[in-house]
């Protein structure tokens, strides 16, 4: 099943890296800056994951995200934090949450996203086969071309 991700960042380096990571997964993405956070949540009901760049005042940004995400207890949160802020970073316990340090590699980011979106054995990045604009999810037998799902019969 295709998942929905909201990506919030104010820096272009994270936006570029996560765009590459998310484009290889079976997800729809809505992206914006921290100023657009609440608006994006309202415009994209049923989201499964929020990826939040919490640079600057990380504790207050994470607290704001927790407050907003508690309204939809099924959504998860991935926090991108600066390494020097880890001592003051408190991750929410009432929602599924993980973090990566700013500058983490694309592989680590992908694994952490997959663990939040597909806990257990449902599907992982290894289950996805991408050829140009076509993506095949080997775990769910879903095929998309340029993000649009194909309607295939069971035998196809």
GROMACS .gro file of C-alpha atoms in nm:
model
  156
    1UNK     CA    1   0.000   0.000   0.000
    2UNK     CA    2   0.136   0.340  -0.102
    3UNK     CA    3   0.222   0.565   0.193
    4UNK     CA    4   0.205   0.943   0.233
    5UNK     CA    5   0.499   1.147   0.365
    6UNK     CA    6   0.516   1.513   0.464
    7UNK     CA    7   0.868   1.655   0.444
    8UNK     CA    8   0.946   1.976   0.635
    9UNK     CA    9   1.288   2.140   0.590
   10UNK     CA   10   1.437   2.486   0.561
   11UNK     CA   11   1.772   2.379   0.412
   12UNK     CA   12   1.830   2.274   0.055
   13UNK     CA   13   2.087   2.005   0.142
   14UNK     CA   14   1.831   1.799   0.336
   15UNK     CA   15   1.562   1.867   0.078
   16UNK     CA   16   1.786   1.734  -0.200
   17UNK     CA   17   1.905   1.426  -0.007
   18UNK     CA   18   1.559   1.324   0.112
   19UNK     CA   19   1.407   1.386  -0.232
   20UNK     CA   20   1.648   1.123  -0.365
   21UNK     CA   21   1.570   0.882  -0.078
   22UNK     CA   22   1.192   0.924  -0.097
   23UNK     CA   23   1.181   0.896  -0.477
   24UNK     CA   24   1.305   0.538  -0.444
   25UNK     CA   25   1.024   0.438  -0.207
   26UNK     CA   26   0.656   0.364  -0.262
   27UNK     CA   27   0.542   0.700  -0.119
   28UNK     CA   28   0.367   1.023  -0.213
   29UNK     CA   29   0.547   1.332  -0.081
   30UNK     CA   30   0.424   1.678   0.014
   31UNK     CA   31   0.713   1.911   0.099
   32UNK     CA   32   0.749   2.258   0.242
   33UNK     CA   33   0.926   2.482   0.488
   34UNK     CA   34   0.871   2.496   0.865
   35UNK     CA   35   0.646   2.799   0.812
   36UNK     CA   36   0.412   2.575   0.607
   37UNK     CA   37   0.407   2.285   0.856
   38UNK     CA   38   0.052   2.318   0.989
   39UNK     CA   39  -0.086   2.404   0.644
   40UNK     CA   40   0.071   2.089   0.492
   41UNK     CA   41  -0.077   1.872   0.767
   42UNK     CA   42  -0.423   2.015   0.702
   43UNK     CA   43  -0.390   1.979   0.322
   44UNK     CA   44  -0.270   1.617   0.338
   45UNK     CA   45  -0.501   1.419   0.566
   46UNK     CA   46  -0.413   1.056   0.619
   47UNK     CA   47  -0.036   1.111   0.609
   48UNK     CA   48   0.176   0.826   0.744
   49UNK     CA   49   0.506   0.999   0.823
   50UNK     CA   50   0.640   1.347   0.889
   51UNK     CA   51   1.010   1.404   0.825
   52UNK     CA   52   1.102   1.717   1.021
   53UNK     CA   53   1.425   1.911   1.001
   54UNK     CA   54   1.461   2.033   1.361
   55UNK     CA   55   1.763   2.257   1.325
   56UNK     CA   56   1.787   2.574   1.527
   57UNK     CA   57   1.557   2.538   1.828
   58UNK     CA   58   1.516   2.159   1.803
   59UNK     CA   59   1.335   2.102   2.136
   60UNK     CA   60   1.056   2.347   2.055
   61UNK     CA   61   1.022   2.222   1.695
   62UNK     CA   62   0.993   1.862   1.811
   63UNK     CA   63   0.744   1.961   2.082
   64UNK     CA   64   0.534   2.145   1.823
   65UNK     CA   65   0.543   1.840   1.593
   66UNK     CA   66   0.442   1.611   1.878
   67UNK     CA   67   0.147   1.834   1.969
   68UNK     CA   68   0.027   1.844   1.606
   69UNK     CA   69   0.081   1.472   1.538
   70UNK     CA   70  -0.098   1.357   1.854
   71UNK     CA   71  -0.420   1.451   1.678
   72UNK     CA   72  -0.346   1.169   1.429
   73UNK     CA   73  -0.194   0.896   1.644
   74UNK     CA   74  -0.123   0.670   1.345
   75UNK     CA   75   0.141   0.900   1.193
   76UNK     CA   76   0.511   0.860   1.267
   77UNK     CA   77   0.786   1.123   1.299
   78UNK     CA   78   1.145   1.124   1.176
   79UNK     CA   79   1.351   1.410   1.320
   80UNK     CA   80   1.662   1.546   1.147
   81UNK     CA   81   1.876   1.701   1.424
   82UNK     CA   82   2.217   1.861   1.451
   83UNK     CA   83   2.468   1.648   1.641
   84UNK     CA   84   2.539   1.923   1.895
   85UNK     CA   85   2.167   1.929   1.987
   86UNK     CA   86   2.139   1.561   2.076
   87UNK     CA   87   2.191   1.629   2.448
   88UNK     CA   88   1.879   1.845   2.462
   89UNK     CA   89   1.671   1.647   2.214
   90UNK     CA   90   1.369   1.474   2.369
   91UNK     CA   91   1.189   1.243   2.130
   92UNK     CA   92   0.814   1.199   2.172
   93UNK     CA   93   0.705   0.874   2.335
   94UNK     CA   94   0.335   0.888   2.247
   95UNK     CA   95   0.400   0.861   1.871
   96UNK     CA   96   0.638   0.638   1.674
   97UNK     CA   97   0.954   0.846   1.643
   98UNK     CA   98   1.311   0.807   1.525
   99UNK     CA   99   1.590   1.049   1.437
  100UNK     CA  100   1.888   1.094   1.209
  101UNK     CA  101   2.173   1.334   1.257
  102UNK     CA  102   2.208   1.611   1.000
  103UNK     CA  103   2.456   1.480   0.744
  104UNK     CA  104   2.353   1.114   0.780
  105UNK     CA  105   2.392   0.912   0.463
  106UNK     CA  106   2.106   0.834   0.227
  107UNK     CA  107   2.120   0.464   0.318
  108UNK     CA  108   2.065   0.529   0.688
  109UNK     CA  109   1.783   0.776   0.614
  110UNK     CA  110   1.614   0.519   0.390
  111UNK     CA  111   1.633   0.243   0.652
  112UNK     CA  112   1.492   0.466   0.925
  113UNK     CA  113   1.206   0.583   0.700
  114UNK     CA  114   1.122   0.224   0.601
  115UNK     CA  115   1.122   0.113   0.965
  116UNK     CA  116   0.871   0.385   1.051
  117UNK     CA  117   0.650   0.335   0.745
  118UNK     CA  118   0.661  -0.043   0.721
  119UNK     CA  119   0.730  -0.189   1.068
  120UNK     CA  120   0.794  -0.560   1.068
  121UNK     CA  121   0.810  -0.755   0.746
  122UNK     CA  122   0.538  -0.579   0.543
  123UNK     CA  123   0.769  -0.407   0.296
  124UNK     CA  124   1.115  -0.256   0.280
  125UNK     CA  125   1.325  -0.071   0.028
  126UNK     CA  126   1.466  -0.409  -0.076
  127UNK     CA  127   1.116  -0.504  -0.193
  128UNK     CA  128   1.110  -0.217  -0.441
  129UNK     CA  129   1.237  -0.250  -0.794
  130UNK     CA  130   1.269   0.078  -0.985
  131UNK     CA  131   1.332   0.107  -1.359
  132UNK     CA  132   1.324   0.463  -1.490
  133UNK     CA  133   0.979   0.597  -1.390
  134UNK     CA  134   0.833   0.253  -1.310
  135UNK     CA  135   0.838   0.112  -0.955
  136UNK     CA  136   0.738  -0.244  -0.866
  137UNK     CA  137   0.670  -0.332  -0.503
  138UNK     CA  138   0.759  -0.701  -0.486
  139UNK     CA  139   0.596  -0.742  -0.144
  140UNK     CA  140   0.255  -0.600  -0.239
  141UNK     CA  141   0.260  -0.658  -0.618
  142UNK     CA  142   0.182  -0.291  -0.683
  143UNK     CA  143   0.320  -0.114  -0.989
  144UNK     CA  144   0.343   0.261  -1.042
  145UNK     CA  145   0.465   0.464  -1.337
  146UNK     CA  146   0.573   0.820  -1.255
  147UNK     CA  147   0.387   0.786  -0.925
  148UNK     CA  148   0.058   0.679  -1.084
  149UNK     CA  149  -0.061   0.329  -0.989
  150UNK     CA  150  -0.132   0.081  -1.266
  151UNK     CA  151  -0.450  -0.122  -1.244
  152UNK     CA  152  -0.335  -0.478  -1.312
  153UNK     CA  153  -0.518  -0.807  -1.281
  154UNK     CA  154  -0.392  -1.076  -1.043
  155UNK     CA  155  -0.224  -1.273  -1.323
  156UNK     CA  156  -0.056  -0.966  -1.470
   0.00000   0.00000   0.00000
